[in-house]
Tab-separated table of C-alpha atoms in Angstrom:
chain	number	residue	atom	x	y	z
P	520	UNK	CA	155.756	-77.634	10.727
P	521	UNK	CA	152.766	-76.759	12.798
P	522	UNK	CA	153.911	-79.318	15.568
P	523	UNK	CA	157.346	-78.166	17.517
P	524	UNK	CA	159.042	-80.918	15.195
P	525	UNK	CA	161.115	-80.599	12.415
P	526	UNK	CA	162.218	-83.882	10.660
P	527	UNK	CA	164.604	-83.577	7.956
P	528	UNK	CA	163.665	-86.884	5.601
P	529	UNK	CA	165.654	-85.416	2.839
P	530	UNK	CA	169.050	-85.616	4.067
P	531	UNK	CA	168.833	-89.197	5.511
P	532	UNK	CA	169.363	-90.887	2.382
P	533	UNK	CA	173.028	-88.702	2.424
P	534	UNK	CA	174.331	-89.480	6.123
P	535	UNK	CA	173.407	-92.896	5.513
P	536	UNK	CA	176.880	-94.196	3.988
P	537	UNK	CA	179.118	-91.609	6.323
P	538	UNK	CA	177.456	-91.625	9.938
P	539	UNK	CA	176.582	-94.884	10.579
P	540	UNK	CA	173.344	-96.425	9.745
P	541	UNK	CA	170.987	-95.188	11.942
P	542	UNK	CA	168.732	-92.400	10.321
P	543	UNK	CA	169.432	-89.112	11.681
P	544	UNK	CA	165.861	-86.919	12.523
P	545	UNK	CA	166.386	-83.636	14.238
P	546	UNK	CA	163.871	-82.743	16.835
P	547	UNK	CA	163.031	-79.773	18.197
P	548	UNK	CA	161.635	-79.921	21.679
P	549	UNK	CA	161.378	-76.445	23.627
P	550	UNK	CA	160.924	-73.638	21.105
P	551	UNK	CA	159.250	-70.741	22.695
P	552	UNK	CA	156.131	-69.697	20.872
P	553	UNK	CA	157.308	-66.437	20.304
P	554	UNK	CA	159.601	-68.010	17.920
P	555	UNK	CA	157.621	-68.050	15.045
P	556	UNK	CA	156.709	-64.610	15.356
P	557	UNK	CA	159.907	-62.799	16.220
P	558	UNK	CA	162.998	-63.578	14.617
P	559	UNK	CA	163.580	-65.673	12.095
P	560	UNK	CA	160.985	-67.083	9.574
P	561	UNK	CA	160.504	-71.013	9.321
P	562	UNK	CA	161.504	-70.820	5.964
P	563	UNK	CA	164.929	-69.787	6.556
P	564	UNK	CA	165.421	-71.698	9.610
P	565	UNK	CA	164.769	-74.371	7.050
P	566	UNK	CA	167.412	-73.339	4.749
P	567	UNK	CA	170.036	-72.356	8.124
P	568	UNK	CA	169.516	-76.722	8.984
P	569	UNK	CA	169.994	-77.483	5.497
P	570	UNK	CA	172.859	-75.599	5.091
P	571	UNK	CA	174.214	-77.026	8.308
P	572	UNK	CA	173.431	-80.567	7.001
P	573	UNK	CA	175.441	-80.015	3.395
P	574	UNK	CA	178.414	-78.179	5.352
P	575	UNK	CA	178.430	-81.663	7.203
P	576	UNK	CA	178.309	-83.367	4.334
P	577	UNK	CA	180.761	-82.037	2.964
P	578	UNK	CA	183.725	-81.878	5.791
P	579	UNK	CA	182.661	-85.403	7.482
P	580	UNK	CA	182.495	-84.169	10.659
P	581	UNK	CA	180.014	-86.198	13.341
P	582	UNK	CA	177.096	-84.643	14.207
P	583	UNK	CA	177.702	-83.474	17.665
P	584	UNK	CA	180.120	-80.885	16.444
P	585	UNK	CA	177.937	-78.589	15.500
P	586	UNK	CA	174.629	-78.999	18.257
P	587	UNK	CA	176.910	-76.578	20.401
P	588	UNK	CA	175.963	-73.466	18.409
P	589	UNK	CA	173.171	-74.578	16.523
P	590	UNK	CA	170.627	-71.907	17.598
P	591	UNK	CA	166.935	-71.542	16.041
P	592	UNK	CA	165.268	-69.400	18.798
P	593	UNK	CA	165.614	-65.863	20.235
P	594	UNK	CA	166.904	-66.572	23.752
P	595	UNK	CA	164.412	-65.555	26.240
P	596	UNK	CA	165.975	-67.397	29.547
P	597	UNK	CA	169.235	-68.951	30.649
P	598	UNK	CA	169.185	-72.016	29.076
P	599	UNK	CA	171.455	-75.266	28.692
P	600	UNK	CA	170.985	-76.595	25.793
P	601	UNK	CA	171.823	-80.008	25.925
P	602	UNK	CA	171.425	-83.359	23.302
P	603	UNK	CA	170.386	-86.981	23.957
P	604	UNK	CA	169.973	-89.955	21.846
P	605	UNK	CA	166.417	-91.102	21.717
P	606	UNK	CA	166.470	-94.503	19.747
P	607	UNK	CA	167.056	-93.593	16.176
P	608	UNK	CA	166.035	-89.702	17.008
P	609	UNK	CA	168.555	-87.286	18.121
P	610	UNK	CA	167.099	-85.200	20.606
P	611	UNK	CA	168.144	-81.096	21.066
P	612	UNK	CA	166.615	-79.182	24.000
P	613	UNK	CA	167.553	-75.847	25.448
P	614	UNK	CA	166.522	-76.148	29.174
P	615	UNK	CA	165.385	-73.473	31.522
P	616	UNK	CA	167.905	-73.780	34.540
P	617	UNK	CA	168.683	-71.946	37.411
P	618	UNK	CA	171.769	-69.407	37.251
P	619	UNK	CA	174.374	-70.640	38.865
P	620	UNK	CA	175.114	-66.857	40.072
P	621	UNK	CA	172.467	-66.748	41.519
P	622	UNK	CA	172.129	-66.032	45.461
P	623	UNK	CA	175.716	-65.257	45.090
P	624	UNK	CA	175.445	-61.130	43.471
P	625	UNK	CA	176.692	-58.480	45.800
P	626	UNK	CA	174.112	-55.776	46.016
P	627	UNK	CA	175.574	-52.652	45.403
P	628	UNK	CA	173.947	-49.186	45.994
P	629	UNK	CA	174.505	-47.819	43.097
P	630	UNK	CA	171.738	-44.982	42.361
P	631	UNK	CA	173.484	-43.656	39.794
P	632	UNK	CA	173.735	-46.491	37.658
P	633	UNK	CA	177.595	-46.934	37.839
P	634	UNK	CA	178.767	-50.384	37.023
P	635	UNK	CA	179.199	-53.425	39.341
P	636	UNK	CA	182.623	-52.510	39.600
P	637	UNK	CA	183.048	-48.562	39.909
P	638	UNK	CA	180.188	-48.890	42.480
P	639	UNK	CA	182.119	-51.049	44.709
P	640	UNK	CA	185.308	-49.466	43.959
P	641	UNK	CA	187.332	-52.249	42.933
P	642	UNK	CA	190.948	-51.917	41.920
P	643	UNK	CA	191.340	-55.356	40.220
P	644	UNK	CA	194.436	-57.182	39.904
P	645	UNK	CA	195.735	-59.508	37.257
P	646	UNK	CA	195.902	-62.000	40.470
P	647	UNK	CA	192.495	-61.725	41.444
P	648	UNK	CA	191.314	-64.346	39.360
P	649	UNK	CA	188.076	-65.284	41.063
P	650	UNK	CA	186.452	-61.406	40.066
P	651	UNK	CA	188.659	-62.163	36.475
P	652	UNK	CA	186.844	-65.445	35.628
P	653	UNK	CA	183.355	-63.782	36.457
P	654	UNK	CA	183.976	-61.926	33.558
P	655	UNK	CA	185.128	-64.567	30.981
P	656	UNK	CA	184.142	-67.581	29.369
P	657	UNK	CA	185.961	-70.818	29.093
P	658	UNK	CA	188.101	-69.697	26.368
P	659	UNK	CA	189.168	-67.144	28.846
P	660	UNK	CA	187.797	-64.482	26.000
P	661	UNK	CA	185.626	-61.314	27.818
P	662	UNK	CA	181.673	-61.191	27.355
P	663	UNK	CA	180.776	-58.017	25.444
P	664	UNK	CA	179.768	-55.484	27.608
P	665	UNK	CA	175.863	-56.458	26.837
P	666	UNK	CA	176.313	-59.183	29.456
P	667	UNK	CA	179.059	-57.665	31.741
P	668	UNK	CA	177.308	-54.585	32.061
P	669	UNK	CA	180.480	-52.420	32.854
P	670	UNK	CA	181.534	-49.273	31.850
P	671	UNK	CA	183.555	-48.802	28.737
P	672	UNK	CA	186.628	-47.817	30.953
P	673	UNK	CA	186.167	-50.635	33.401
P	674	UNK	CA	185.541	-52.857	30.192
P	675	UNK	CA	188.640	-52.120	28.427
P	676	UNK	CA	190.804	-52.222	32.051
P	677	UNK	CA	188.942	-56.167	32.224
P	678	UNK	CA	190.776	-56.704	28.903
P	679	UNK	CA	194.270	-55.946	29.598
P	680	UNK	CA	193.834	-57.210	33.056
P	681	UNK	CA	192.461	-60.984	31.591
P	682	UNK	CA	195.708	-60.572	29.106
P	683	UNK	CA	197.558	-60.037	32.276
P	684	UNK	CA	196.534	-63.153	33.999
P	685	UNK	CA	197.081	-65.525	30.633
P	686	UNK	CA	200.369	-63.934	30.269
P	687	UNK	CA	201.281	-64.669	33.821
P	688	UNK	CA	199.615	-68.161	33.600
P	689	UNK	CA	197.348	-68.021	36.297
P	690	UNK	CA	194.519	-68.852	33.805
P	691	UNK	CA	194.733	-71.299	31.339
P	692	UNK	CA	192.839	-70.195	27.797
P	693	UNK	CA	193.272	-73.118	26.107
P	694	UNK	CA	192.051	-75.754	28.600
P	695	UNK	CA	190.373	-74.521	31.674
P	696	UNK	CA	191.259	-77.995	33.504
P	697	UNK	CA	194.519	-79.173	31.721
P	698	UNK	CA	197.444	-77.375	32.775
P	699	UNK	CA	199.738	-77.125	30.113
P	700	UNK	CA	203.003	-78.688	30.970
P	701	UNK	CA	206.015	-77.075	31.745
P	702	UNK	CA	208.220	-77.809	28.631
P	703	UNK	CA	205.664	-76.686	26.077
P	704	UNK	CA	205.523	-73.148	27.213
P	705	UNK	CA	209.731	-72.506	26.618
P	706	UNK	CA	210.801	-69.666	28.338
P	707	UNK	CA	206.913	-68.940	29.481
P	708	UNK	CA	207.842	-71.369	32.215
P	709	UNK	CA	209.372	-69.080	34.292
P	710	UNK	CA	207.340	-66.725	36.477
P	711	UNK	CA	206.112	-63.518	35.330
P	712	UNK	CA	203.826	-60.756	37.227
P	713	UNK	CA	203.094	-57.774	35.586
P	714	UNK	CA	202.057	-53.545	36.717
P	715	UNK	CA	198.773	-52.364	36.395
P	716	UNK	CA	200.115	-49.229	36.087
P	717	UNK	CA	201.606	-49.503	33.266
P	718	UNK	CA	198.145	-49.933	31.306
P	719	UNK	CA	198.222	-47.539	28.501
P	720	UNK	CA	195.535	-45.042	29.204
P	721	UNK	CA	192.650	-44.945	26.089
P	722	UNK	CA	193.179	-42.663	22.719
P	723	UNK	CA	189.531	-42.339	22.236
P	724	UNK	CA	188.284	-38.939	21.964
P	725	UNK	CA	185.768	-39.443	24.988
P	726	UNK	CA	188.658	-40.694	27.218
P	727	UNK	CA	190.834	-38.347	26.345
P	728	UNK	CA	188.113	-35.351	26.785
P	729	UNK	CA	187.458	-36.614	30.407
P	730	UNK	CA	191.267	-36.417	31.017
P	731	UNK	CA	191.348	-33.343	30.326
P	732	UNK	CA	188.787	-32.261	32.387
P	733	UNK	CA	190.220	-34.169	35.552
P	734	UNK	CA	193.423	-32.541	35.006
P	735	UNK	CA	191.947	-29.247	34.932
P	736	UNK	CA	189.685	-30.061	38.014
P	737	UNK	CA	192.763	-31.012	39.809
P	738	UNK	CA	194.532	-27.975	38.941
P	739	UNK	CA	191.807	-25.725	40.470
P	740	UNK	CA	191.658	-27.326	43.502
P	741	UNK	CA	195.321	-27.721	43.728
P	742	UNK	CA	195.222	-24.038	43.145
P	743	UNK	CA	192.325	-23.771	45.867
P	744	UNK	CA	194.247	-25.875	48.181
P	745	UNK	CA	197.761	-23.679	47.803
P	746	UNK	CA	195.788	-20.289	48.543
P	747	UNK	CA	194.079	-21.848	51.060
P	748	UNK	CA	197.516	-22.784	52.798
P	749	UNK	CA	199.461	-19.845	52.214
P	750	UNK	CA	196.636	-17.694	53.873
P	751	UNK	CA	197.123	-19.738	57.039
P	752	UNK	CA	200.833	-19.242	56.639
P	753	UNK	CA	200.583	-15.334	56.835
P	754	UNK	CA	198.027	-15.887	59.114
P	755	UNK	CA	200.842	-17.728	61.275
P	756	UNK	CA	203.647	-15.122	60.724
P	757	UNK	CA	201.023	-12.394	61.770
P	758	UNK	CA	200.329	-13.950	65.084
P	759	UNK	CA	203.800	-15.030	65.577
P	760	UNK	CA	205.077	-10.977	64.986
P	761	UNK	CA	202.145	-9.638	67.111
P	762	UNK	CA	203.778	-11.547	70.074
Q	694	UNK	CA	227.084	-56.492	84.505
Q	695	UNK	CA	223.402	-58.277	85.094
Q	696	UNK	CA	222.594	-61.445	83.215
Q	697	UNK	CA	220.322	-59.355	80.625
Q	698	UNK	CA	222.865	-56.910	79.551
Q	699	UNK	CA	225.390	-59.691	79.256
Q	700	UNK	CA	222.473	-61.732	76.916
Q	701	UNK	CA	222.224	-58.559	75.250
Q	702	UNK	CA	225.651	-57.925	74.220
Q	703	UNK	CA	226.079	-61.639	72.968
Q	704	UNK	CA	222.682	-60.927	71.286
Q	705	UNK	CA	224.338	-57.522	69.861
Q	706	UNK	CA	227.561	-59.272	68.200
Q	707	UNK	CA	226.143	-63.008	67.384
Q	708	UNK	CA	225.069	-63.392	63.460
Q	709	UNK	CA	221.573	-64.002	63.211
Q	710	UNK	CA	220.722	-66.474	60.294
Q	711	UNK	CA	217.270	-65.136	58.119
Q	712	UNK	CA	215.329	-66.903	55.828
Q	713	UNK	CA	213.876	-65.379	52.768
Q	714	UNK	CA	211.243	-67.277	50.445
Q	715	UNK	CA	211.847	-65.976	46.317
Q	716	UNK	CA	208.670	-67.649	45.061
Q	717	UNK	CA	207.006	-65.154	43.011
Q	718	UNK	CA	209.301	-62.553	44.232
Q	719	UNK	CA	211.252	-59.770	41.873
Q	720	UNK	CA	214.916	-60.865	42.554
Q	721	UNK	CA	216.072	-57.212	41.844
Q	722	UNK	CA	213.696	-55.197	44.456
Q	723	UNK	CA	214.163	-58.430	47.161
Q	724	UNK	CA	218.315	-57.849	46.674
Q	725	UNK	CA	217.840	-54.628	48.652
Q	726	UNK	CA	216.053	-56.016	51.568
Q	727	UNK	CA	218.297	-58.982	51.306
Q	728	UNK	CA	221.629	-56.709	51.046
Q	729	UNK	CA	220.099	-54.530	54.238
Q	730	UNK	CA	220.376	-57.761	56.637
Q	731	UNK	CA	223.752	-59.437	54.940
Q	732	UNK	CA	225.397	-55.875	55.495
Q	733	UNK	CA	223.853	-55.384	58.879
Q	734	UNK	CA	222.556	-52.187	58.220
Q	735	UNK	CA	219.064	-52.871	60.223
Q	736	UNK	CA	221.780	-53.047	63.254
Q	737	UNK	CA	221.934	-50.047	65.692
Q	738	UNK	CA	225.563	-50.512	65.669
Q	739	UNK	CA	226.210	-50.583	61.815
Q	740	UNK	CA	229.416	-48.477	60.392
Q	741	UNK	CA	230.589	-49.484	57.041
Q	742	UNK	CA	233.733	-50.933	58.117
Q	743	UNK	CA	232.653	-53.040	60.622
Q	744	UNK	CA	232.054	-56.473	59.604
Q	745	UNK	CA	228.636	-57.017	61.615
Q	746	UNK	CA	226.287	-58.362	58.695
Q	747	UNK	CA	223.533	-61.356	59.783
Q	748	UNK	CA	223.598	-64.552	57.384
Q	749	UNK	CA	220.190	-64.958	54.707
Q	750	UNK	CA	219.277	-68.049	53.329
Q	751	UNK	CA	217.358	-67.709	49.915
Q	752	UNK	CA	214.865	-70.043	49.044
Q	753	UNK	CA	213.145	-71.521	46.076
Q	754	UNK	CA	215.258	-69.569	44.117
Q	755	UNK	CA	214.387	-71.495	40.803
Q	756	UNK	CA	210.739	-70.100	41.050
Q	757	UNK	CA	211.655	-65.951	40.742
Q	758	UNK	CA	209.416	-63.694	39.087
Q	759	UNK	CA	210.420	-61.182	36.658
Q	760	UNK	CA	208.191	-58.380	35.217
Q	761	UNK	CA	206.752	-57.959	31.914
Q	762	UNK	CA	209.218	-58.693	29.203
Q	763	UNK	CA	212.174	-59.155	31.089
Q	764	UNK	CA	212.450	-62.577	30.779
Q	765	UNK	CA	213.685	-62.143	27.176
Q	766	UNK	CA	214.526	-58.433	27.809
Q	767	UNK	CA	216.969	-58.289	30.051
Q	768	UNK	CA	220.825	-59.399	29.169
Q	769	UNK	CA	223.975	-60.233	31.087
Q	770	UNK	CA	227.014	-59.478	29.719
Q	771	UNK	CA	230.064	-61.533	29.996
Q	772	UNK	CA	233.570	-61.134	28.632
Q	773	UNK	CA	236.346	-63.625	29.071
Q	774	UNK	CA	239.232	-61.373	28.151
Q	775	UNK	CA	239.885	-63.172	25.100
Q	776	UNK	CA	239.162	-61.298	21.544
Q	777	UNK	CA	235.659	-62.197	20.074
Q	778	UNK	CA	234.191	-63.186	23.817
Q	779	UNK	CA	231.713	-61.036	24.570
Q	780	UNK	CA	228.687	-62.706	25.376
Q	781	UNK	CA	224.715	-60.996	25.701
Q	782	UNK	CA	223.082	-63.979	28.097
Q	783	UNK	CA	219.308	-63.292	28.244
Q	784	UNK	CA	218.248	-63.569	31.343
Q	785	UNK	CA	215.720	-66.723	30.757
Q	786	UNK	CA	218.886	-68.577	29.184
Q	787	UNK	CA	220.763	-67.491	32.381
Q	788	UNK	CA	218.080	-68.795	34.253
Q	789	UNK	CA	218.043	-72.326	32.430
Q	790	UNK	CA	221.149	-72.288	33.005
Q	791	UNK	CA	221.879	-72.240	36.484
Q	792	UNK	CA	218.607	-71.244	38.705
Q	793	UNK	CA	220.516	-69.418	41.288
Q	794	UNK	CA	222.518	-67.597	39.796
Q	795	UNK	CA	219.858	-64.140	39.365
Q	796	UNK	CA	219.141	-63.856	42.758
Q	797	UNK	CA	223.677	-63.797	43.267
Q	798	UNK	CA	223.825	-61.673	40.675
Q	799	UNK	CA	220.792	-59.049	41.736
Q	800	UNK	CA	222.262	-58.908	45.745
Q	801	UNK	CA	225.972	-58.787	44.520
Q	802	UNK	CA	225.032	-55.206	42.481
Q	803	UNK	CA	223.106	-54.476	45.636
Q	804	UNK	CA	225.345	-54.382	48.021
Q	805	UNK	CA	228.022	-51.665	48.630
Q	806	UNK	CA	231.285	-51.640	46.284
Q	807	UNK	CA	233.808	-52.236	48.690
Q	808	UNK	CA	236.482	-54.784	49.771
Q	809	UNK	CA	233.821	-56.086	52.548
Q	810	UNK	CA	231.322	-57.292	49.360
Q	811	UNK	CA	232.885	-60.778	49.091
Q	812	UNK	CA	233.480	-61.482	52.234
Q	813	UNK	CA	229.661	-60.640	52.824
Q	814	UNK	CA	228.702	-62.494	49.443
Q	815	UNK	CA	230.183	-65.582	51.686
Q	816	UNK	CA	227.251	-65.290	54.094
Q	817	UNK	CA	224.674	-65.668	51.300
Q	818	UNK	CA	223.211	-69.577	51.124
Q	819	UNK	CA	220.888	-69.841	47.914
Q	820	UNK	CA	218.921	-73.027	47.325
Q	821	UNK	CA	216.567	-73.600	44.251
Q	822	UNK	CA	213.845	-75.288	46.223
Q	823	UNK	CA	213.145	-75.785	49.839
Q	824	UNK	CA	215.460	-78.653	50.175
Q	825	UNK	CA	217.890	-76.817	52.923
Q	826	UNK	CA	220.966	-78.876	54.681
Q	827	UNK	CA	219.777	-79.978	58.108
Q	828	UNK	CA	222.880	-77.792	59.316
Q	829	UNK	CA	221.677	-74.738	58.004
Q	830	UNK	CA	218.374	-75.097	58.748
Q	831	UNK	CA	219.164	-75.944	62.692
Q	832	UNK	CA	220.458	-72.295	62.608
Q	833	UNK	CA	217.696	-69.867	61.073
Q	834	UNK	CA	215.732	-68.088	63.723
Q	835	UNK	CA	214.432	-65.333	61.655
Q	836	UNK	CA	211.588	-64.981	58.865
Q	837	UNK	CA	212.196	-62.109	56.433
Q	838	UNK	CA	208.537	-61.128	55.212
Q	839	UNK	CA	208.515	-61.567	51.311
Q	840	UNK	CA	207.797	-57.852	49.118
Q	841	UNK	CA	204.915	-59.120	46.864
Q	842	UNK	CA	202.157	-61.963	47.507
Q	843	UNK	CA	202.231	-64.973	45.591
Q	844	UNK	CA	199.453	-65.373	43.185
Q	845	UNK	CA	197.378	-68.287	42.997
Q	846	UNK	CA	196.002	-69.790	40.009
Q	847	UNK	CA	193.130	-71.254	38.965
Q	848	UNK	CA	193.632	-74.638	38.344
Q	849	UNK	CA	194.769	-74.700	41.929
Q	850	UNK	CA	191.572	-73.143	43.728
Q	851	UNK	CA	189.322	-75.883	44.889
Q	852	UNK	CA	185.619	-75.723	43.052
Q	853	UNK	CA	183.681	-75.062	47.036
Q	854	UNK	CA	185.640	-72.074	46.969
Q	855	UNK	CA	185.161	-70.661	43.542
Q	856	UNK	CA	181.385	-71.327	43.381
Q	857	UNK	CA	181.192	-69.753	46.757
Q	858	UNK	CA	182.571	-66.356	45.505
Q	859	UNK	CA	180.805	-63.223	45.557
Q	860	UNK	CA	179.400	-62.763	42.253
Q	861	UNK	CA	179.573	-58.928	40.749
Q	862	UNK	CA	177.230	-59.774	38.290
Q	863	UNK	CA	174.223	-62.039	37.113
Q	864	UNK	CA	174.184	-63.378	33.612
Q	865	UNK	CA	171.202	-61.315	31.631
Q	866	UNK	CA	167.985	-63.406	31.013
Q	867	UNK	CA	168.354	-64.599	27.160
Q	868	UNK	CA	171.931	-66.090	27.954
Q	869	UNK	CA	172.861	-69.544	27.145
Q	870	UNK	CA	174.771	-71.670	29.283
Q	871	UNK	CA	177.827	-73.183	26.812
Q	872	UNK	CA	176.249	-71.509	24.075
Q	873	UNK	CA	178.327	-69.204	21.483
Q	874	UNK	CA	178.110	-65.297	22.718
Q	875	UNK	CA	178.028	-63.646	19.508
Q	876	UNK	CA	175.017	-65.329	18.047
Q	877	UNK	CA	176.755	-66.765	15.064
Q	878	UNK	CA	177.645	-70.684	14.713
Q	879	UNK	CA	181.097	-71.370	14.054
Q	880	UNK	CA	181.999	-71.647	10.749
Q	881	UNK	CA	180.014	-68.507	9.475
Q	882	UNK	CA	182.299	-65.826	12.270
Q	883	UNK	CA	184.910	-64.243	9.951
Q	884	UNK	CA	188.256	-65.478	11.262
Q	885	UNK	CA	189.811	-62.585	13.117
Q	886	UNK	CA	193.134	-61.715	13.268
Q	887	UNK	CA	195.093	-62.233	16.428
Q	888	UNK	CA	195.273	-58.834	18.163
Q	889	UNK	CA	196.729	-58.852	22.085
Q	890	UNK	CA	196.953	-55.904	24.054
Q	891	UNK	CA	200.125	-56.445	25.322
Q	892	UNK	CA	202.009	-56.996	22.025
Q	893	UNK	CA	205.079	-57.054	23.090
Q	894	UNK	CA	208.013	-54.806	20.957
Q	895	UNK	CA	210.246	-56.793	18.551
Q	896	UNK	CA	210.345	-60.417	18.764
Q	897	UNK	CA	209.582	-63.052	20.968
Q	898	UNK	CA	211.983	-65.798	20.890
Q	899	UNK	CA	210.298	-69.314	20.266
């Protein structure tokens, strides 16, 4: 275990008679070093491959199924993790790549550490599906707001808004590069568009504080505002009596 | 008279034939724009009896959008006079049914209830694609500028474009690239159950 590699002997005896005959050996190539330290133990990364390996076992499913979201390191960069066949080794490696974002951010000055989109003031559509799919993964399913990095209001407005879009069938969830065909979706088929407006506004307590307190803000300065134009009024009559 | 005034009052009294593009469009907000220029109300010399209403030709008819629900929502009754008749067409059947028959509907209710509303219905030419008669289409010389734009989606946006796009956001540091979100393989996330904003009320048919 001291070198980066972790062959699994045991199990090869088992996928002999369902995967072919080629002994399987998994090999770890790009583990951080902090890895050992940090997160999990190498015991029970041990027992997480294992367990992997008998849950294969056991449904019959090939091994590529499950490389996807096999994960035995604290992710420290963006990575691609991606699999290759190395003779009679099968080969996992998470590779350091460039973001594809990147060069591509809009800087926004925003001081007061307001989210990406309440700095910009953004008023997103369900049709602006080019900011929509920023937010979303191929599943069309939102990132938590640990990677979005919006506000909790924005956040929740990104939900309905992505709902929206899938409802209205400008994204596809299931298939990001299939369209689904016409006489699948029964009466979806037809065109729908729906009212942002019409978003139900948030029943948590903090939402419903802050509601409050616009309301009231808007009533004083309504109130302000109403003095302010009545005075001009007399002001007016006065003048217009003098003469 | 001089030539201009002369052009002017044929101009005045000559029916002007619009075109109107439904794609994407709400059938029952575009009936009163469309019901303005059949009844010639945009005309200076409009009076409700005088017959001076322009002709509109209605395209792509078969590609209307509806909001929300309304799909399934919305019904259209029907009674043939005959006991046990009644009928409660939803407006997707009505739709399957015959694709122009929503936008006839949505003007006809539009337009003023008088004896000049069939007469005017006449000058109405709906098509359910863009597949006009050559003899209609020699006589449109007017453009009526659709209420909503028409969304695009995003199958249909070419990849140049989309990778191109301002970015609001960079993807934090420890994130992987095709890799599960919530940390936890597959088979050990609970199965969740299927919760959508927008449930809609009742049932959905199909």
């Amino acid at each position: 275990m001291n070198s980066r590699q972790l062959n699994l002997n045991e199990s090869e005896t088992h996928l002999h008679g369902k995967h072919g005959k080629q002994p399987i050996t998994f090999t770890l190539v790009s583990a951080p070093s902090s890895y050992f330290l940090n997160f999990w133990s190498v015991d029970s990364c041990q027992k997480k491959m294992l367990r992997a390996l008998n849950l294969l076992r056991s449904v019959g499913t090939p091994v590529n199924s499950f490389s996807r979201t096999f994960g035995v390191s604290p992710w420290r960069s963006l990575k691609e993790i991606r699999e290759r066949q190395d003779g009679d080794t099968l080969i996992i490696e998470a590779v350091h790549v460039k973001s594809p974002r990147e060069g591509h951010v809009v800087k926004s000055d925003n001081q007061h550490g307001a989210c990406s989109l309440c700095a910009l003031g953004l008023d997103v559509k369900h049709t602006d599906i080019l900011i929509i799919k920023q937010f979303m993964d191929s599943e069309a399913k939102l990132y938590p707001r640990k990677i979005t990095g919006l506000c909790r209001w924005q956040q929740r407005k990104m939900r309905y808004v992505i709902e929206m879009a899938i409802r209205a069938g400008l994204v596809n969830p299931l298939v990001a590069s299939q369209p689904i065909p016409a006489y699948q979706r029964g009466w979806r088929k037809f065109n729908t568009y729906f009212d942002e407006s019409e978003i139900p506004p948030s029943k948590s307590e903090y939402a419903i504080q802050k509601v409050k307190e616009f309301e009231e803000a808007y009533q004083l300065a309504k109130a302000e505002k109403d003095a302010h134009e009545e005075m001009l009024k007399t002001q007016r009559e006065r003048r217009l009596s003098r003469s | 008279m001089s030539s201009f005034r002369r052009a002017q009052q044929w101009a005045t009294f000559a029916r002007v034939w619009h075109l109107y593009d439904m794609r994407w469009q709400n059938p029952y907000e575009s009936s009163h724009l469309i019901g303005k220029y059949l009844s010639g109300r945009a005309k200076p010399i409009y009076h409700p009896l005088n017959d001076c209403g322009d002709h509109v030709v209605v395209i792509n008819s078969k590609e209307v959008a509806l909001p929300g629900d309304d799909w399934y929502r919305r019904a259209y009754f029907h009674h043939r006079t005959y006991a046990g008749t009644k009928t409660w067409t939803l407006a997707y059947e009505l739709h399957e049914a015959n694709n122009t028959l929503i936008v006839k509907k949505a003007v006809y209710y539009a337009l003023d209830k008088n004896l000049l509303r069939r007469p005017i219905m006449e000058r109405l030419h709906i098509f359910p694609d863009a597949n006009i008669p050559p003899a209609i289409a020699a006589n449109i010389t007017n453009q009526i500028r659709p209420l909503r734009p028409v969304p695009v989606k995003l199958e249909e946006i070419p990849q140049e474009v989309e990778k191109d796009c301002p970015q609001l956001f960079d993807l934090p540091k420890d994130f992987v690239l095709g890799g599960n979100v919530w940390g936890k393989p597959e088979p050990e996330r609970k199965a969740q159950p299927i919760r959508t904003p927008y449930k809609p009320w009742g049932k959905e048919p199909r």
